[in-house]
Amino acid sequence: MPASPSTARAINDRLALRLLQQEGPLTAGQLKQLTGLSRPTVADLVERLTASGLITVVGESGEQRRGPNARLYGIVADRAHLAALDVRTGGVFVLVSDLVGRVLAEAAVPIGGDTGTGPAVEQVVAAVERTAKEAGADRLHTVGIGAPGLVDPATGDLRDSGGLPAWHRRLAAALQERLPDARVTVENETNLAALAEQREGAARDRDTFVLLWLGHGVGAAVVLDGVLRRGASGGTGEIGFLPVPGTTALPSATDCDGGYHSLAGAAAVGALAREYGLPRAEPVDGPGVAVVVREAVAEATGPPGGGSGPADRFLDALAHRVAIGAASVASILDPGCVVLGGEVGQAGGAVLAARVADRLRRMSPLATEVRAGGLGGAAVLRGALLTARDRAQDELFAPAERQGLS
């Protein structure tokens, strides 16, 4: 059945808005070319979107052209302001952007380990409010939060996870209470990193891949046929709990020590570096260990398995550990591509990825490309912003009748 006129208009409007988001400002002629719509249809949708306050004239296409045909139309960026949070054990990174994702203000909020739950939550909420004010935002439309741990797919709440601070679970509710007009969402940090790598990083050409997060802890995110998979309880990719060879114990339901975390987490990688006479990581977290890995990459002289210096032997040993996790994932999912994300994955870069690929070929009969992540530790914050932007645009770009405005 052909679409009704109102449905067709809504589809055309959404198409034009997505193009303006992806390509930046466009003329009516460029919109006609990219959409395949007729000139009158494009003129109508431009008039509609301008009247609704979603797009506006932002300039002209060239010095040699003047008049209506040269006008560049762009999304009204200040129609909504967004916040993104990357929640870590020791603090939070915050940014505020406009509707097109342009970052307007940023802040880092350290939280000491002895800070109580209430004071910690208050510090973060106050920092979000300050950052929004600095960005010139009267109100926040959407807040996206990336945090470690399991997110309940039924409620969207961060579930209780052993070893994580209690203030993590209180944060979303506190933000919603203080910012009642905002839409607050929480997503697992590794899932957000995968979305960012898929949209803007190393996996832009892949519909199916696994992101192996190597930072303070370890995790995995699974994208199959372009869709992020969360699992029945939100636990897809909790690879830190995976029992693997090379550890001295087994993980438990409340503690991943003894699982893959004990082989490839920051503390384990730092200890491995010391075994090979490399500098001690300070502090022993994702960024601290990443410094050691980056220095080892700079000092490495040989190909995978071919160098004899401490840096080469450390990288080979690290690659072996990473490959154990990658081989486990490949044997179940056969994703064809594993992206090494997180601070350690970014620090290891192509050198570590090549070594992991070499060992993976020996462990698994399944052809699996190994790539270095392009965004590193910044991927979580970027993913939180992309998620917030998508949600805000889905609402603001919806037909008027869906917004209750007709």
Tab-separated table of C-alpha atoms in Angstrom:
chain	number	residue	atom	x	y	z
A	1	MET	CA	0.000	0.000	0.000
A	2	PRO	CA	1.232	3.487	-0.790
A	3	ALA	CA	1.958	5.712	2.205
A	4	SER	CA	-0.599	8.327	3.140
A	5	PRO	CA	0.391	11.943	2.400
A	6	SER	CA	1.110	12.663	6.069
A	7	THR	CA	3.219	9.504	6.407
A	8	ALA	CA	5.122	10.316	3.242
A	9	ARG	CA	5.830	13.831	4.524
A	10	ALA	CA	7.090	12.432	7.829
A	11	ILE	CA	9.375	9.972	6.035
A	12	ASN	CA	10.757	12.689	3.766
A	13	ASP	CA	11.313	15.057	6.687
A	14	ARG	CA	13.208	12.409	8.658
A	15	LEU	CA	15.331	11.556	5.634
A	16	ALA	CA	16.276	15.204	5.115
A	17	LEU	CA	17.097	15.704	8.795
A	18	ARG	CA	19.298	12.610	8.859
A	19	LEU	CA	21.174	13.842	5.814
A	20	LEU	CA	21.703	17.234	7.427
A	21	GLN	CA	22.998	15.455	10.530
A	22	GLN	CA	25.379	13.242	8.573
A	23	GLU	CA	26.540	15.637	5.866
A	24	GLY	CA	26.257	19.020	7.556
A	25	PRO	CA	24.539	22.048	5.963
A	26	LEU	CA	23.088	21.436	2.495
A	27	THR	CA	21.310	23.467	-0.168
A	28	ALA	CA	17.846	22.559	-1.390
A	29	GLY	CA	19.465	21.365	-4.610
A	30	GLN	CA	21.813	19.056	-2.707
A	31	LEU	CA	18.892	17.698	-0.689
A	32	LYS	CA	17.056	17.015	-3.960
A	33	GLN	CA	20.066	15.147	-5.333
A	34	LEU	CA	20.686	13.101	-2.168
A	35	THR	CA	17.052	12.227	-1.477
A	36	GLY	CA	15.890	11.688	-5.046
A	37	LEU	CA	12.792	13.760	-4.277
A	38	SER	CA	11.284	16.279	-6.678
A	39	ARG	CA	12.113	19.959	-6.398
A	40	PRO	CA	8.570	20.919	-5.183
A	41	THR	CA	8.675	18.151	-2.539
A	42	VAL	CA	12.049	19.353	-1.263
A	43	ALA	CA	10.804	22.952	-1.216
A	44	ASP	CA	7.785	21.870	0.847
A	45	LEU	CA	9.825	19.931	3.383
A	46	VAL	CA	12.341	22.762	3.760
A	47	GLU	CA	9.470	25.145	4.448
A	48	ARG	CA	7.920	22.716	6.951
A	49	LEU	CA	11.156	22.051	8.835
A	50	THR	CA	12.018	25.756	8.934
A	51	ALA	CA	8.581	26.656	10.282
A	52	SER	CA	8.883	23.983	12.972
A	53	GLY	CA	12.207	25.422	14.154
A	54	LEU	CA	14.255	22.343	13.274
A	55	ILE	CA	16.362	23.837	10.462
A	56	THR	CA	17.452	27.318	9.496
A	57	VAL	CA	19.580	29.109	6.917
A	58	VAL	CA	23.199	28.962	8.079
A	59	GLY	CA	24.992	30.477	5.065
A	60	GLU	CA	25.402	30.260	1.310
A	61	SER	CA	27.020	27.594	-0.816
A	62	GLY	CA	29.589	29.728	-2.659
A	63	GLU	CA	30.766	33.202	-3.418
A	64	GLN	CA	29.661	32.982	-7.033
A	65	ARG	CA	26.068	32.007	-6.238
A	66	ARG	CA	23.398	34.122	-4.618
A	67	GLY	CA	19.702	33.850	-4.006
A	68	PRO	CA	17.348	31.145	-2.708
A	69	ASN	CA	19.105	28.295	-4.528
A	70	ALA	CA	22.396	29.031	-2.759
A	71	ARG	CA	21.028	28.990	0.790
A	72	LEU	CA	22.599	26.404	3.061
A	73	TYR	CA	20.211	24.813	5.522
A	74	GLY	CA	21.376	23.267	8.766
A	75	ILE	CA	19.856	21.780	11.908
A	76	VAL	CA	19.108	24.333	14.633
A	77	ALA	CA	21.863	23.191	16.966
A	78	ASP	CA	20.630	24.967	20.082
A	79	ARG	CA	17.148	23.461	19.817
A	80	ALA	CA	18.294	21.018	22.525
A	81	HIS	CA	21.315	20.483	24.757
A	82	LEU	CA	22.658	17.081	25.709
A	83	ALA	CA	24.932	15.721	28.424
A	84	ALA	CA	27.134	12.622	28.333
A	85	LEU	CA	28.789	10.988	31.330
A	86	ASP	CA	31.552	8.382	31.510
A	87	VAL	CA	31.316	6.922	35.017
A	88	ARG	CA	34.500	5.352	36.376
A	89	THR	CA	35.395	3.877	39.761
A	90	GLY	CA	37.397	6.966	40.657
A	91	GLY	CA	35.220	9.666	39.144
A	92	VAL	CA	33.208	10.892	36.182
A	93	PHE	CA	33.915	12.694	32.921
A	94	VAL	CA	31.122	15.026	31.782
A	95	LEU	CA	30.458	16.887	28.572
A	96	VAL	CA	27.582	18.990	27.300
A	97	SER	CA	26.838	19.417	23.601
A	98	ASP	CA	24.266	20.917	21.288
A	99	LEU	CA	21.820	18.892	19.201
A	100	VAL	CA	24.313	18.180	16.416
A	101	GLY	CA	26.898	16.886	18.901
A	102	ARG	CA	29.247	19.862	19.034
A	103	VAL	CA	30.915	19.795	22.471
A	104	LEU	CA	30.333	23.060	24.351
A	105	ALA	CA	31.805	22.326	27.782
A	106	GLU	CA	33.605	19.498	29.587
A	107	ALA	CA	34.549	18.611	33.153
A	108	ALA	CA	36.300	15.879	35.137
A	109	VAL	CA	34.996	15.010	38.605
A	110	PRO	CA	37.350	12.927	40.772
A	111	ILE	CA	35.635	10.919	43.513
A	112	GLY	CA	37.793	9.624	46.357
A	113	GLY	CA	37.381	6.035	47.475
A	114	ASP	CA	36.367	7.154	50.970
A	115	THR	CA	33.627	9.492	49.732
A	116	GLY	CA	30.157	8.459	50.918
A	117	THR	CA	27.417	7.596	48.483
A	118	GLY	CA	25.357	10.748	49.076
A	119	PRO	CA	28.276	13.202	48.809
A	120	ALA	CA	29.627	11.420	45.723
A	121	VAL	CA	26.279	11.625	43.939
A	122	GLU	CA	25.923	15.292	44.886
A	123	GLN	CA	29.388	16.104	43.513
A	124	VAL	CA	28.553	14.558	40.155
A	125	VAL	CA	25.084	16.085	39.849
A	126	ALA	CA	26.427	19.515	40.763
A	127	ALA	CA	29.187	19.125	38.182
A	128	VAL	CA	26.634	18.293	35.485
A	129	GLU	CA	24.672	21.422	36.392
A	130	ARG	CA	27.832	23.571	36.343
A	131	THR	CA	28.937	22.176	32.996
A	132	ALA	CA	25.500	22.804	31.497
A	133	LYS	CA	25.604	26.388	32.753
A	134	GLU	CA	29.086	26.869	31.306
A	135	ALA	CA	27.779	25.587	27.976
A	136	GLY	CA	24.944	28.114	28.041
A	137	ALA	CA	22.263	25.454	28.362
A	138	ASP	CA	19.147	26.554	30.239
A	139	ARG	CA	18.013	22.936	30.398
A	140	LEU	CA	19.199	19.520	29.287
A	141	HIS	CA	17.004	17.542	26.935
A	142	THR	CA	18.785	14.170	27.234
A	143	VAL	CA	21.508	12.733	29.474
A	144	GLY	CA	23.412	9.617	28.405
A	145	ILE	CA	25.410	7.730	31.040
A	146	GLY	CA	28.030	5.063	30.416
A	147	ALA	CA	28.935	2.941	33.441
A	148	PRO	CA	30.555	-0.397	34.237
A	149	GLY	CA	28.283	-3.237	35.275
A	150	LEU	CA	25.060	-4.799	34.078
A	151	VAL	CA	22.120	-2.741	32.866
A	152	ASP	CA	18.777	-4.472	33.339
A	153	PRO	CA	17.150	-4.575	29.881
A	154	ALA	CA	13.667	-4.576	31.438
A	155	THR	CA	14.076	-1.475	33.626
A	156	GLY	CA	17.129	0.283	32.183
A	157	ASP	CA	18.632	0.441	35.694
A	158	LEU	CA	22.221	-0.310	36.594
A	159	ARG	CA	22.239	-3.576	38.524
A	160	ASP	CA	24.198	-4.236	41.709
A	161	SER	CA	27.663	-5.506	40.760
A	162	GLY	CA	30.295	-6.600	43.217
A	163	GLY	CA	33.237	-4.238	43.569
A	164	LEU	CA	31.546	-1.169	42.075
A	165	PRO	CA	30.810	1.906	44.203
A	166	ALA	CA	27.232	2.238	45.459
A	167	TRP	CA	26.994	5.796	44.117
A	168	HIS	CA	27.058	4.441	40.555
A	169	ARG	CA	23.589	2.950	41.009
A	170	ARG	CA	22.178	6.080	42.645
A	171	LEU	CA	23.423	8.517	40.032
A	172	ALA	CA	20.785	8.129	37.300
A	173	ALA	CA	17.883	8.524	39.722
A	174	ALA	CA	19.510	11.563	41.326
A	175	LEU	CA	20.033	13.215	37.954
A	176	GLN	CA	16.439	12.491	36.958
A	177	GLU	CA	15.204	14.023	40.214
A	178	ARG	CA	17.304	17.168	39.827
A	179	LEU	CA	16.656	17.461	36.081
A	180	PRO	CA	12.983	16.453	35.825
A	181	ASP	CA	12.615	17.620	32.226
A	182	ALA	CA	15.571	15.565	30.966
A	183	ARG	CA	15.519	12.038	29.599
A	184	VAL	CA	18.187	10.087	31.519
A	185	THR	CA	19.469	6.751	30.169
A	186	VAL	CA	22.186	4.348	31.354
A	187	GLU	CA	24.158	1.932	29.181
A	188	ASN	CA	27.060	-0.414	29.824
A	189	GLU	CA	30.330	1.359	29.073
A	190	THR	CA	31.702	-1.310	26.735
A	191	ASN	CA	28.492	-1.323	24.692
A	192	LEU	CA	28.789	2.438	24.259
A	193	ALA	CA	32.413	2.097	23.205
A	194	ALA	CA	31.370	-0.412	20.544
A	195	LEU	CA	28.681	1.942	19.218
A	196	ALA	CA	31.250	4.738	18.992
A	197	GLU	CA	33.772	2.518	17.189
A	198	GLN	CA	31.034	1.410	14.788
A	199	ARG	CA	29.930	4.949	14.004
A	200	GLU	CA	33.206	6.855	14.143
A	201	GLY	CA	36.090	4.472	14.791
A	202	ALA	CA	37.717	1.248	13.659
A	203	ALA	CA	34.523	-0.697	12.845
A	204	ARG	CA	32.800	1.726	10.492
A	205	ASP	CA	32.807	-0.837	7.683
A	206	ARG	CA	31.634	-3.770	9.824
A	207	ASP	CA	28.071	-4.871	10.566
A	208	THR	CA	29.318	-7.755	12.706
A	209	PHE	CA	32.229	-7.480	15.134
A	210	VAL	CA	33.211	-7.818	18.780
A	211	LEU	CA	34.860	-5.048	20.743
A	212	LEU	CA	37.287	-6.421	23.323
A	213	TRP	CA	37.707	-3.703	25.963
A	214	LEU	CA	41.157	-3.602	27.587
A	215	GLY	CA	41.381	-1.009	30.329
A	216	HIS	CA	41.137	-1.022	34.106
A	217	GLY	CA	38.983	-4.127	33.652
A	218	VAL	CA	38.076	-6.205	30.629
A	219	GLY	CA	34.799	-6.550	28.806
A	220	ALA	CA	33.327	-7.256	25.412
A	221	ALA	CA	30.533	-5.827	23.313
A	222	VAL	CA	28.837	-7.849	20.590
A	223	VAL	CA	27.418	-6.289	17.417
A	224	LEU	CA	25.714	-8.774	15.072
A	225	ASP	CA	24.192	-7.687	11.761
A	226	GLY	CA	24.454	-4.057	12.837
A	227	VAL	CA	22.595	-4.589	16.134
A	228	LEU	CA	24.131	-4.369	19.595
A	229	ARG	CA	23.274	-7.549	21.513
A	230	ARG	CA	22.699	-7.241	25.254
A	231	GLY	CA	21.454	-10.699	26.220
A	232	ALA	CA	18.558	-11.825	28.409
A	233	SER	CA	19.880	-10.094	31.537
A	234	GLY	CA	22.073	-7.435	29.931
A	235	GLY	CA	25.185	-9.517	30.527
A	236	THR	CA	26.408	-10.234	27.008
A	237	GLY	CA	30.147	-9.550	26.946
A	238	GLU	CA	30.909	-9.892	30.670
A	239	ILE	CA	34.096	-11.616	29.635
A	240	GLY	CA	35.909	-10.736	32.851
A	241	PHE	CA	34.036	-13.661	34.456
A	242	LEU	CA	35.077	-16.097	31.716
A	243	PRO	CA	37.026	-19.079	33.153
A	244	VAL	CA	40.285	-19.339	31.186
A	245	PRO	CA	43.603	-21.170	31.412
A	246	GLY	CA	46.467	-19.286	33.021
A	247	THR	CA	44.752	-18.199	36.244
A	248	THR	CA	45.083	-19.803	39.665
A	249	ALA	CA	41.396	-19.881	40.611
A	250	LEU	CA	37.884	-19.638	39.229
A	251	PRO	CA	35.594	-16.594	39.221
A	252	SER	CA	32.473	-16.476	41.352
A	253	ALA	CA	29.047	-14.937	40.875
A	254	THR	CA	30.214	-11.824	42.762
A	255	ASP	CA	33.933	-11.622	41.900
A	256	CYS	CA	35.691	-11.918	38.546
A	257	ASP	CA	39.099	-12.606	40.131
A	258	GLY	CA	40.187	-15.915	38.686
A	259	GLY	CA	38.424	-15.212	35.409
A	260	TYR	CA	39.737	-13.501	32.275
A	261	HIS	CA	39.968	-10.269	34.291
A	262	SER	CA	42.870	-11.834	36.234
A	263	LEU	CA	44.684	-12.430	32.957
A	264	ALA	CA	44.090	-9.205	31.030
A	265	GLY	CA	42.908	-6.528	33.493
A	266	ALA	CA	45.145	-3.554	34.278
A	267	ALA	CA	46.647	-5.088	37.432
A	268	ALA	CA	47.522	-8.284	35.571
A	269	VAL	CA	49.059	-6.406	32.639
A	270	GLY	CA	51.047	-4.210	35.019
A	271	ALA	CA	52.397	-7.281	36.816
A	272	LEU	CA	53.267	-8.891	33.462
A	273	ALA	CA	55.243	-5.803	32.452
A	274	ARG	CA	57.279	-5.979	35.670
A	275	GLU	CA	58.082	-9.633	34.959
A	276	TYR	CA	59.843	-8.465	31.806
A	277	GLY	CA	61.691	-5.645	33.529
A	278	LEU	CA	59.516	-2.824	32.195
A	279	PRO	CA	58.643	0.253	34.280
A	280	ARG	CA	55.970	0.005	36.923
A	281	ALA	CA	52.569	1.381	35.920
A	282	GLU	CA	51.547	4.409	37.976
A	283	PRO	CA	48.694	4.314	38.751
A	284	VAL	CA	47.737	0.708	38.067
A	285	ASP	CA	44.630	1.465	36.023
A	286	GLY	CA	43.760	1.658	32.354
A	287	PRO	CA	45.575	4.941	31.569
A	288	GLY	CA	48.552	4.029	33.772
A	289	VAL	CA	49.091	0.628	32.168
A	290	ALA	CA	48.503	2.153	28.725
A	291	VAL	CA	51.632	4.292	29.226
A	292	VAL	CA	53.724	1.150	29.807
A	293	VAL	CA	52.232	-0.573	26.758
A	294	ARG	CA	52.789	2.493	24.575
A	295	GLU	CA	56.439	2.678	25.630
A	296	ALA	CA	56.875	-1.025	24.919
A	297	VAL	CA	55.440	-0.542	21.415
A	298	ALA	CA	57.921	2.283	20.821
A	299	GLU	CA	60.831	0.065	21.925
A	300	ALA	CA	59.779	-3.113	20.088
A	301	THR	CA	62.067	-4.064	17.228
A	302	GLY	CA	60.871	-7.398	15.890
A	303	PRO	CA	57.771	-8.865	14.224
A	304	PRO	CA	55.315	-10.996	16.223
A	305	GLY	CA	57.348	-13.660	17.984
A	306	GLY	CA	60.569	-12.449	16.368
A	307	GLY	CA	61.989	-9.924	18.826
A	308	SER	CA	64.269	-10.777	21.724
A	309	GLY	CA	64.220	-7.573	23.770
A	310	PRO	CA	62.105	-7.107	26.922
A	311	ALA	CA	59.553	-4.949	25.113
A	312	ASP	CA	59.045	-7.507	22.332
A	313	ARG	CA	58.738	-10.409	24.761
A	314	PHE	CA	56.271	-8.481	26.926
A	315	LEU	CA	54.106	-7.606	23.926
A	316	ASP	CA	54.168	-11.217	22.744
A	317	ALA	CA	53.088	-12.407	26.205
A	318	LEU	CA	50.369	-9.767	26.389
A	319	ALA	CA	49.150	-10.689	22.908
A	320	HIS	CA	48.906	-14.326	23.983
A	321	ARG	CA	46.664	-13.348	26.890
A	322	VAL	CA	44.482	-11.118	24.736
A	323	ALA	CA	44.220	-13.851	22.102
A	324	ILE	CA	42.822	-16.287	24.693
A	325	GLY	CA	39.825	-13.989	25.166
A	326	ALA	CA	39.525	-13.290	21.439
A	327	ALA	CA	39.621	-17.010	20.610
A	328	SER	CA	36.906	-17.731	23.177
A	329	VAL	CA	34.673	-15.077	21.622
A	330	ALA	CA	35.434	-16.232	18.074
A	331	SER	CA	34.617	-19.869	18.838
A	332	ILE	CA	31.088	-18.940	19.954
A	333	LEU	CA	30.170	-16.002	17.722
A	334	ASP	CA	32.483	-16.174	14.673
A	335	PRO	CA	32.316	-12.357	14.292
A	336	GLY	CA	35.050	-12.129	11.660
A	337	CYS	CA	36.507	-9.068	13.362
A	338	VAL	CA	37.716	-8.251	16.870
A	339	VAL	CA	38.464	-4.624	17.756
A	340	LEU	CA	40.877	-4.021	20.632
A	341	GLY	CA	39.374	-1.092	22.511
A	342	GLY	CA	40.051	0.727	25.739
A	343	GLU	CA	43.208	2.539	26.759
A	344	VAL	CA	45.403	-0.550	26.458
A	345	GLY	CA	44.004	-1.503	23.064
A	346	GLN	CA	44.638	1.983	21.745
A	347	ALA	CA	48.137	2.114	23.254
A	348	GLY	CA	49.049	-1.237	21.698
A	349	GLY	CA	47.779	-0.056	18.337
A	350	ALA	CA	48.607	-1.967	15.181
A	351	VAL	CA	51.677	-3.563	16.785
A	352	LEU	CA	49.656	-5.329	19.498
A	353	ALA	CA	46.809	-6.108	17.081
A	354	ALA	CA	49.224	-7.856	14.694
A	355	ARG	CA	50.611	-9.967	17.533
A	356	VAL	CA	47.110	-10.898	18.718
A	357	ALA	CA	46.111	-11.828	15.170
A	358	ASP	CA	49.204	-14.023	14.838
A	359	ARG	CA	48.337	-15.985	17.985
A	360	LEU	CA	44.652	-16.118	17.167
A	361	ARG	CA	45.424	-17.823	13.857
A	362	ARG	CA	47.150	-20.578	15.812
A	363	MET	CA	44.327	-20.972	18.336
A	364	SER	CA	41.273	-20.833	16.101
A	365	PRO	CA	40.364	-22.210	12.660
A	366	LEU	CA	37.962	-19.300	12.176
A	367	ALA	CA	39.323	-16.392	10.139
A	368	THR	CA	39.171	-13.367	12.443
A	369	GLU	CA	40.599	-9.952	11.668
A	370	VAL	CA	42.060	-8.075	14.631
A	371	ARG	CA	42.024	-4.267	14.595
A	372	ALA	CA	43.206	-1.620	16.996
A	373	GLY	CA	40.410	0.607	18.271
A	374	GLY	CA	40.477	4.150	17.001
A	375	LEU	CA	38.953	5.953	19.978
A	376	GLY	CA	40.563	4.363	23.034
A	377	GLY	CA	39.313	5.445	26.449
A	378	ALA	CA	37.346	8.327	24.897
A	379	ALA	CA	35.017	5.848	23.192
A	380	VAL	CA	32.693	5.511	26.200
A	381	LEU	CA	32.035	9.241	26.468
A	382	ARG	CA	31.636	9.523	22.712
A	383	GLY	CA	29.214	6.591	22.693
A	384	ALA	CA	27.184	8.152	25.507
A	385	LEU	CA	26.938	11.380	23.514
A	386	LEU	CA	25.935	9.596	20.308
A	387	THR	CA	23.241	7.691	22.193
A	388	ALA	CA	21.907	10.864	23.817
A	389	ARG	CA	21.925	12.655	20.462
A	390	ASP	CA	20.063	9.821	18.745
A	391	ARG	CA	17.398	9.733	21.427
A	392	ALA	CA	16.908	13.496	21.396
A	393	GLN	CA	16.705	13.622	17.614
A	394	ASP	CA	14.283	10.696	17.503
A	395	GLU	CA	11.935	12.689	19.691
A	396	LEU	CA	12.464	16.140	18.204
A	397	PHE	CA	12.403	14.914	14.608
A	398	ALA	CA	9.208	12.912	15.141
A	399	PRO	CA	6.032	14.027	13.371
A	400	ALA	CA	4.092	16.675	15.280
A	401	GLU	CA	1.194	14.321	16.024
A	402	ARG	CA	3.557	11.915	17.814
A	403	GLN	CA	4.814	14.759	19.982
A	404	GLY	CA	1.300	15.760	20.907
A	405	LEU	CA	1.666	19.067	19.090
A	406	SER	CA	-1.033	18.678	16.495
